[in-house]
XYZ file of C-alpha atoms in Angstrom:
477
model
C 0.000 0.000 0.000
C 2.331 2.684 -1.257
C 0.089 5.721 -1.739
C -1.636 7.864 0.878
C -5.164 6.623 0.162
C -6.495 6.739 3.686
C -9.977 5.400 2.945
C -8.400 2.298 1.432
C -6.244 1.919 4.514
C -9.319 2.097 6.711
C -10.881 -0.785 4.796
C -7.705 -2.854 4.958
C -6.810 -2.175 8.575
C -8.996 -5.072 9.701
C -8.512 -7.544 6.852
C -4.859 -6.804 6.123
C -3.351 -7.753 2.782
C -0.659 -10.380 2.386
C 1.288 -11.607 -0.600
C -1.241 -14.396 -0.893
C -4.185 -12.129 -1.670
C -7.595 -13.786 -1.608
C -6.629 -17.418 -1.225
C -8.697 -20.481 -0.365
C -8.703 -21.336 3.324
C -9.161 -24.521 5.330
C -12.296 -23.136 6.910
C -13.866 -26.297 8.339
C -11.937 -28.154 11.052
C -13.505 -31.299 12.533
C -12.808 -32.253 16.128
C -10.767 -35.465 16.579
C -13.921 -37.467 17.376
C -15.830 -35.973 14.432
C -18.776 -34.917 16.581
C -18.445 -31.206 15.882
C -16.591 -28.841 13.600
C -15.250 -25.333 13.902
C -16.105 -23.135 10.912
C -13.562 -20.324 10.575
C -14.937 -17.508 8.435
C -13.833 -13.989 7.471
C -16.277 -12.635 10.068
C -16.088 -15.068 12.988
C -15.709 -18.592 14.349
C -18.754 -20.869 14.630
C -19.315 -24.443 15.810
C -21.603 -27.008 14.188
C -22.588 -30.593 14.941
C -22.319 -33.511 12.522
C -25.603 -32.503 10.861
C -24.386 -28.967 10.256
C -26.636 -27.460 12.915
C -25.243 -24.392 14.648
C -24.024 -24.813 18.252
C -23.921 -21.990 20.846
C -20.135 -21.319 21.125
C -18.905 -18.645 18.751
C -16.424 -15.806 18.291
C -17.757 -12.938 16.176
C -16.519 -9.727 14.621
C -13.123 -11.028 13.507
C -11.560 -13.112 10.720
C -10.441 -16.465 12.139
C -8.325 -19.553 11.459
C -8.170 -22.474 13.864
C -7.034 -25.979 14.770
C -8.321 -28.356 17.461
C -6.296 -29.578 20.407
C -5.595 -33.327 20.449
C -8.216 -33.986 23.154
C -10.927 -32.122 21.208
C -11.642 -29.854 24.170
C -9.901 -26.741 22.921
C -9.061 -24.655 19.873
C -6.003 -22.684 18.863
C -7.407 -19.641 17.071
C -5.823 -16.852 15.022
C -8.103 -13.833 15.347
C -7.995 -10.044 15.491
C -9.340 -7.166 17.538
C -9.681 -3.507 16.562
C -7.786 -0.848 18.482
C -8.497 2.882 18.091
C -6.210 4.362 20.786
C -2.429 4.601 20.610
C -1.902 3.909 24.331
C -3.919 0.712 24.027
C -2.066 -0.352 20.878
C 1.377 -0.025 22.463
C 0.559 -2.835 24.908
C 0.459 -5.189 21.907
C 3.828 -4.101 20.487
C 7.461 -4.859 21.243
C 9.719 -1.989 22.357
C 11.534 -2.033 18.994
C 8.269 -1.988 17.084
C 6.952 0.906 19.171
C 10.119 2.947 18.551
C 9.919 2.280 14.812
C 6.261 3.350 14.613
C 6.912 6.526 16.624
C 9.893 7.404 14.417
C 7.839 6.895 11.263
C 5.011 9.029 12.684
C 7.445 11.921 13.209
C 8.804 11.495 9.675
C 5.266 11.322 8.281
C 4.300 14.620 9.937
C 7.322 16.359 8.419
C 6.648 14.950 4.962
C 2.925 15.797 5.082
C 3.663 19.411 6.018
C 6.216 19.711 3.202
C 4.089 18.022 0.531
C 2.553 19.913 -2.365
C 0.322 18.066 -4.826
C -2.435 15.465 -5.091
C -2.740 13.371 -1.910
C -3.402 10.282 -4.036
C 0.213 10.605 -5.165
C 1.612 10.854 -1.639
C 3.696 7.799 -0.660
C 2.974 6.827 2.928
C 5.939 4.444 3.055
C 8.609 5.470 0.517
C 11.197 3.181 2.149
C 8.894 0.144 1.760
C 9.603 -1.144 5.269
C 6.072 -0.973 6.676
C 3.356 -3.581 6.386
C -0.275 -2.496 6.023
C -0.794 -3.086 9.751
C 2.192 -0.923 10.595
C 1.010 1.818 8.215
C -2.273 1.997 10.100
C -0.339 2.099 13.386
C 1.761 5.027 12.132
C -1.398 7.002 11.334
C -2.864 6.152 14.737
C 0.352 7.311 16.433
C 0.304 10.535 14.424
C -3.335 11.158 15.316
C -2.691 10.827 19.061
C 0.789 12.382 19.113
C 2.471 15.494 17.743
C 0.274 16.413 14.788
C 0.491 20.217 14.888
C -0.352 21.566 11.457
C -1.271 18.160 9.991
C -5.032 18.540 10.427
C -5.015 21.878 8.620
C -2.743 20.556 5.883
C -4.877 17.476 5.164
C -8.213 19.255 5.296
C -11.050 16.804 4.667
C -8.546 13.933 4.607
C -8.105 14.333 8.362
C -11.642 13.001 8.855
C -10.441 9.723 7.373
C -7.442 9.657 9.706
C -9.865 10.053 12.627
C -11.561 6.805 11.564
C -8.406 4.677 11.500
C -8.493 1.515 13.609
C -5.604 -0.944 13.831
C -6.121 -4.692 13.849
C -4.082 -6.542 16.456
C -3.792 -10.204 15.479
C -3.619 -12.749 18.267
C -2.921 -16.469 18.560
C -5.058 -17.710 21.430
C -5.908 -21.009 23.094
C -9.625 -21.370 23.843
C -11.428 -23.985 25.906
C -14.599 -25.193 24.170
C -17.642 -25.930 26.319
C -21.193 -26.729 25.285
C -22.158 -23.084 25.645
C -19.138 -20.892 24.961
C -15.521 -20.393 23.962
C -13.409 -19.513 26.998
C -10.190 -17.624 26.327
C -7.370 -19.347 28.213
C -4.082 -17.920 26.990
C -2.787 -15.633 24.223
C 0.506 -17.008 22.922
C 1.402 -14.297 20.417
C 0.116 -10.989 19.112
C 1.181 -8.550 16.422
C 0.004 -5.931 13.948
C -0.115 -8.231 10.926
C -2.114 -11.186 9.755
C -1.582 -14.653 11.256
C -2.156 -17.704 9.051
C -1.975 -21.496 9.287
C -2.057 -22.034 13.066
C -0.958 -25.521 14.122
C -0.250 -27.566 17.238
C 2.470 -30.161 17.637
C 1.034 -33.674 18.243
C 2.069 -33.529 21.908
C 0.547 -30.053 22.295
C 3.753 -28.472 23.608
C 4.219 -26.030 20.726
C 2.093 -23.883 18.452
C 3.209 -22.999 14.949
C 1.970 -20.134 12.798
C 2.734 -18.138 9.685
C 3.019 -14.382 9.981
C 3.128 -12.031 7.020
C 6.036 -10.147 8.508
C 9.478 -11.521 9.231
C 10.235 -12.133 12.909
C 13.936 -11.521 13.553
C 15.520 -13.073 16.630
C 18.349 -11.289 18.421
C 21.532 -13.376 18.069
C 22.374 -12.738 21.715
C 18.885 -13.628 22.869
C 17.116 -16.169 20.611
C 13.917 -15.802 22.618
C 13.450 -12.138 21.701
C 11.859 -10.556 18.657
C 14.141 -7.722 17.632
C 13.007 -6.234 14.358
C 11.320 -6.476 11.005
C 12.590 -6.992 7.465
C 11.351 -8.175 4.055
C 7.641 -7.603 4.434
C 6.506 -9.409 1.272
C 6.768 -12.926 2.664
C 5.414 -15.258 5.306
C 7.639 -16.384 8.172
C 7.194 -19.672 10.043
C 7.327 -19.278 13.816
C 6.731 -21.406 16.899
C 5.800 -20.579 20.465
C 5.510 -22.876 23.522
C 1.883 -23.350 24.570
C 2.733 -23.001 28.263
C 3.316 -19.309 27.577
C 6.714 -19.231 29.279
C 8.696 -18.057 26.244
C 7.999 -15.724 23.308
C 7.683 -16.725 19.662
C 10.804 -17.715 17.750
C 11.531 -17.672 14.052
C 11.987 -20.959 12.175
C 12.279 -19.804 8.551
C 11.375 -16.985 6.188
C 9.525 -17.080 2.884
C 7.603 -20.250 3.700
C 4.702 -21.694 1.707
C 1.215 -21.892 3.167
C 1.142 -25.545 4.366
C 3.831 -26.958 6.698
C 3.683 -29.879 9.142
C 4.975 -31.290 12.432
C 6.818 -34.599 12.705
C 4.891 -37.398 14.443
C 7.226 -37.154 17.461
C 6.613 -33.359 17.758
C 10.338 -32.621 17.608
C 10.646 -31.230 14.070
C 8.917 -29.203 11.360
C 8.805 -29.751 7.603
C 8.220 -26.781 5.313
C 8.816 -25.500 1.799
C 10.951 -22.385 1.585
C 11.759 -19.965 -1.216
C 15.278 -18.814 -1.935
C 16.057 -15.461 -0.269
C 18.682 -14.560 -2.868
C 16.595 -14.032 -6.006
C 15.668 -10.562 -7.137
C 12.091 -9.342 -6.746
C 9.959 -10.095 -9.785
C 11.877 -13.183 -10.895
C 9.631 -15.417 -12.999
C 11.304 -18.644 -11.863
C 12.093 -18.961 -8.177
C 14.023 -21.826 -6.664
C 13.195 -23.248 -3.269
C 13.570 -26.340 -1.126
C 11.722 -28.793 1.065
C 13.430 -28.461 4.438
C 13.182 -29.818 7.979
C 14.229 -28.274 11.282
C 14.484 -30.012 14.665
C 13.245 -27.678 17.413
C 12.955 -29.904 20.508
C 15.107 -32.525 22.228
C 14.087 -36.095 23.054
C 12.398 -34.911 26.250
C 10.334 -32.308 24.398
C 12.300 -29.282 25.618
C 12.806 -26.430 23.166
C 16.370 -26.342 21.808
C 18.430 -23.175 22.171
C 19.623 -23.396 18.566
C 18.600 -25.458 15.580
C 19.869 -26.129 12.113
C 17.784 -26.298 8.989
C 18.317 -29.238 6.623
C 17.457 -28.896 2.938
C 15.937 -32.159 1.721
C 14.713 -31.543 -1.845
C 15.279 -28.744 -4.354
C 12.211 -27.500 -6.231
C 10.501 -24.528 -7.857
C 8.907 -22.384 -5.182
C 5.216 -21.525 -5.017
C 3.713 -19.918 -1.866
C 0.812 -22.408 -1.995
C 2.897 -25.617 -1.935
C 2.064 -28.143 0.794
C 3.934 -30.788 2.782
C 2.735 -33.500 5.163
C 4.934 -35.539 7.499
C 3.614 -39.110 7.324
C 3.488 -41.401 10.350
C 6.248 -43.645 8.938
C 8.622 -40.684 8.694
C 8.320 -39.935 4.984
C 7.493 -36.501 3.578
C 4.625 -36.079 1.100
C 4.723 -32.791 -0.780
C 3.374 -30.979 -3.832
C 5.636 -29.615 -6.558
C 6.139 -29.422 -10.300
C 8.443 -31.817 -12.106
C 10.964 -30.016 -14.290
C 14.437 -30.459 -15.721
C 16.454 -27.261 -16.072
C 17.333 -25.555 -18.341
C 13.999 -25.311 -20.094
C 12.322 -22.706 -22.274
C 9.503 -20.648 -20.791
C 6.979 -22.237 -23.163
C 8.040 -25.703 -22.028
C 7.690 -24.991 -18.315
C 5.361 -27.489 -16.578
C 1.755 -26.351 -16.247
C 0.605 -28.969 -13.721
C 1.836 -29.994 -10.302
C 1.943 -33.460 -8.768
C 2.637 -35.159 -5.427
C 5.970 -36.639 -4.422
C 7.436 -38.685 -1.555
C 10.824 -38.130 0.048
C 12.128 -40.618 2.644
C 14.773 -39.073 4.953
C 16.153 -42.579 5.514
C 16.935 -42.870 1.786
C 17.598 -39.249 0.840
C 19.137 -39.902 -2.564
C 15.829 -40.120 -4.421
C 12.313 -38.686 -4.684
C 9.319 -40.707 -5.874
C 6.278 -39.408 -7.725
C 3.033 -40.748 -6.225
C 0.333 -39.461 -8.591
C -0.009 -41.565 -11.737
C 1.162 -39.927 -14.943
C -2.096 -41.035 -16.539
C -4.171 -38.966 -14.092
C -6.670 -37.294 -16.397
C -8.278 -34.870 -13.945
C -6.603 -31.441 -14.190
C -5.280 -29.737 -11.094
C -5.644 -26.049 -10.287
C -2.189 -24.700 -11.269
C -2.203 -21.832 -8.771
C -3.395 -23.899 -5.787
C -1.130 -26.936 -5.209
C -2.712 -27.597 -1.795
C -3.787 -31.173 -1.064
C -5.808 -32.654 1.818
C -4.616 -36.033 3.108
C -7.030 -38.513 4.703
C -6.370 -39.433 8.372
C -5.310 -42.975 7.371
C -3.000 -41.499 4.691
C -4.529 -43.697 1.971
C -6.377 -41.063 -0.076
C -5.950 -37.418 -0.976
C -8.153 -34.559 -2.179
C -6.865 -32.572 -5.154
C -8.157 -29.101 -6.125
C -9.098 -28.639 -9.761
C -9.890 -25.615 -11.935
C -13.102 -23.628 -11.341
C -13.403 -24.968 -7.778
C -13.598 -28.652 -8.716
C -12.382 -31.366 -6.316
C -11.078 -34.870 -7.059
C -10.580 -37.758 -4.627
C -7.493 -39.852 -5.458
C -6.638 -43.277 -3.982
C -2.908 -43.951 -3.743
C -3.008 -47.760 -3.902
C -5.169 -48.091 -7.023
C -4.806 -44.732 -8.730
C -8.602 -44.522 -8.951
C -10.286 -41.121 -8.892
C -13.725 -39.881 -7.868
C -14.915 -36.405 -8.863
C -16.555 -34.813 -5.802
C -17.273 -31.396 -7.295
C -18.042 -31.255 -11.023
C -19.932 -27.963 -11.154
C -17.940 -24.823 -11.901
C -17.677 -22.312 -9.068
C -19.215 -18.958 -10.123
C -16.194 -17.229 -8.585
C -13.944 -19.270 -10.841
C -11.786 -20.647 -8.012
C -11.904 -22.734 -4.867
C -13.079 -20.715 -1.845
C -12.596 -23.386 0.827
C -10.003 -26.175 0.935
C -11.771 -29.527 1.535
C -11.384 -31.233 4.914
C -11.809 -34.772 6.250
C -14.251 -35.540 9.040
C -12.826 -39.080 9.190
C -11.405 -41.591 6.691
C -14.721 -41.850 4.832
C -16.425 -38.456 5.118
C -15.342 -35.219 3.472
C -16.590 -31.630 3.618
C -16.221 -29.231 0.700
C -17.958 -26.292 -0.946
C -20.364 -27.281 -3.727
C -21.727 -24.693 -6.181
C -25.487 -25.100 -6.415
C -27.164 -25.422 -9.809
C -30.354 -23.926 -8.371
C -30.710 -22.199 -5.013
C -33.871 -20.085 -5.261
C -33.891 -19.245 -1.562
C -30.698 -17.229 -1.827
C -30.193 -16.773 -5.565
C -28.793 -18.799 -8.447
C -25.561 -20.775 -8.059
C -24.732 -19.751 -4.509
C -22.451 -22.411 -2.980
C -23.223 -24.636 -0.008
C -21.031 -26.790 2.236
C -21.534 -30.495 1.527
C -20.687 -33.602 3.537
C -19.756 -36.558 1.273
C -19.715 -40.284 2.018
C -19.811 -43.372 -0.227
C -20.585 -41.451 -3.403
C -23.348 -39.280 -1.979
C -23.246 -35.774 -0.569
C -25.735 -33.589 1.260
C -25.718 -29.913 2.105
C -25.130 -29.081 5.763
C -25.140 -25.287 5.431
C -28.705 -24.563 4.231
C -29.750 -23.061 7.550
C -26.592 -21.181 8.369
C -27.250 -17.510 9.150
C -26.126 -14.774 6.779
C -23.340 -13.562 9.064
C -21.805 -17.047 9.005
C -21.806 -17.111 5.202
C -20.416 -13.640 4.582
C -17.202 -13.474 2.614
C -17.099 -17.065 1.358
C -20.574 -18.571 0.874
C -22.424 -15.433 -0.165
C -21.367 -15.494 -3.811
C -19.597 -12.138 -3.521
């Protein structure tokens, strides 16, 4: 957000932009026993039973992402709250972040007073070091600090500055009862969007992606000391006991990472930090990092191990299988290659750390169903025998590893032209996904519904969901 378009900033201060843009989300998370699901929407978190009926617990007024605890009695939730006062905002910031925002507010005042021209041409962040959340914080700081002369200089634009609210993103553990969500502990908070929350199998650690790099001080690895390279997602972990702050694992990480079965390590796909911005072909790697010792204690230092070289895509996925192998999405290519001959379709591959000299392709080369080229995100069944593959126009295909057989789950084209919700497994036999409706007279033509599929048949479970639960992903907008 380079120009001083304050009204745009007001709109984005709550739903902050990331490099991923409007991407499909894993919005439906089933509890381990399959009796209820959390539905994470752009406007809140809701719980449903196996029939899709709405349950009392909910969290409203915030975009959410979530994952269940292993016992099914709690949720780890990424969510946001609006802050309109600078003094209140500073309690959510590190000392370094606060100093940076205050410095930028002083610089902004000087530049505003010296500016002559159209405000739509004014660059709020000429150094390109501020995220959208930090830009909003700078304006909030300016509004409540030394702003002599700014109000007169901006004229009517100052009314927009008065409306600025900053979104503070939080990663919070909630207890789930029959009647409510009870906030237990906030593990991390910051000014920018949190994605892909996860819990290690033993529950000791929470992982998350943040759209701003978290830089650890070399002298104190448990501190967050600065910000750099805003146009990427960083992978971070934080102990769930709340005793230590978040620590950086890797920068420029794709959207889906995974914990090892023993909870000691993480697998992720990382882009190369050395390529120039705008490069059409970007190299990356599938990597693993051990973060805990055999007793489950967080290590002071860890080393990253590159496992497989590949072409980087921020939507690539990896899953750490129970037998220790790594299943991941990628394109198969031999370099050098002309641009016209670059692969147009991704596949799935297996890498076994015990035999690291080779990688095996696991999707048959005769697979006829096309995959969505921009969304190489797969959903693995709990028994690791089948996988869901996204196709173009929101289509979904079920693929069985042993036989290579496929079942089309969604054959209707999504009116939006893309998948809006990544499918999820309730158990080994039941799957939830968004199905465009050929005729939905109650709400209009072709509005999508959430379906639950089993044994070749699916039924809608979202017909009675209220409008506020559908906003932003099931409302056809």
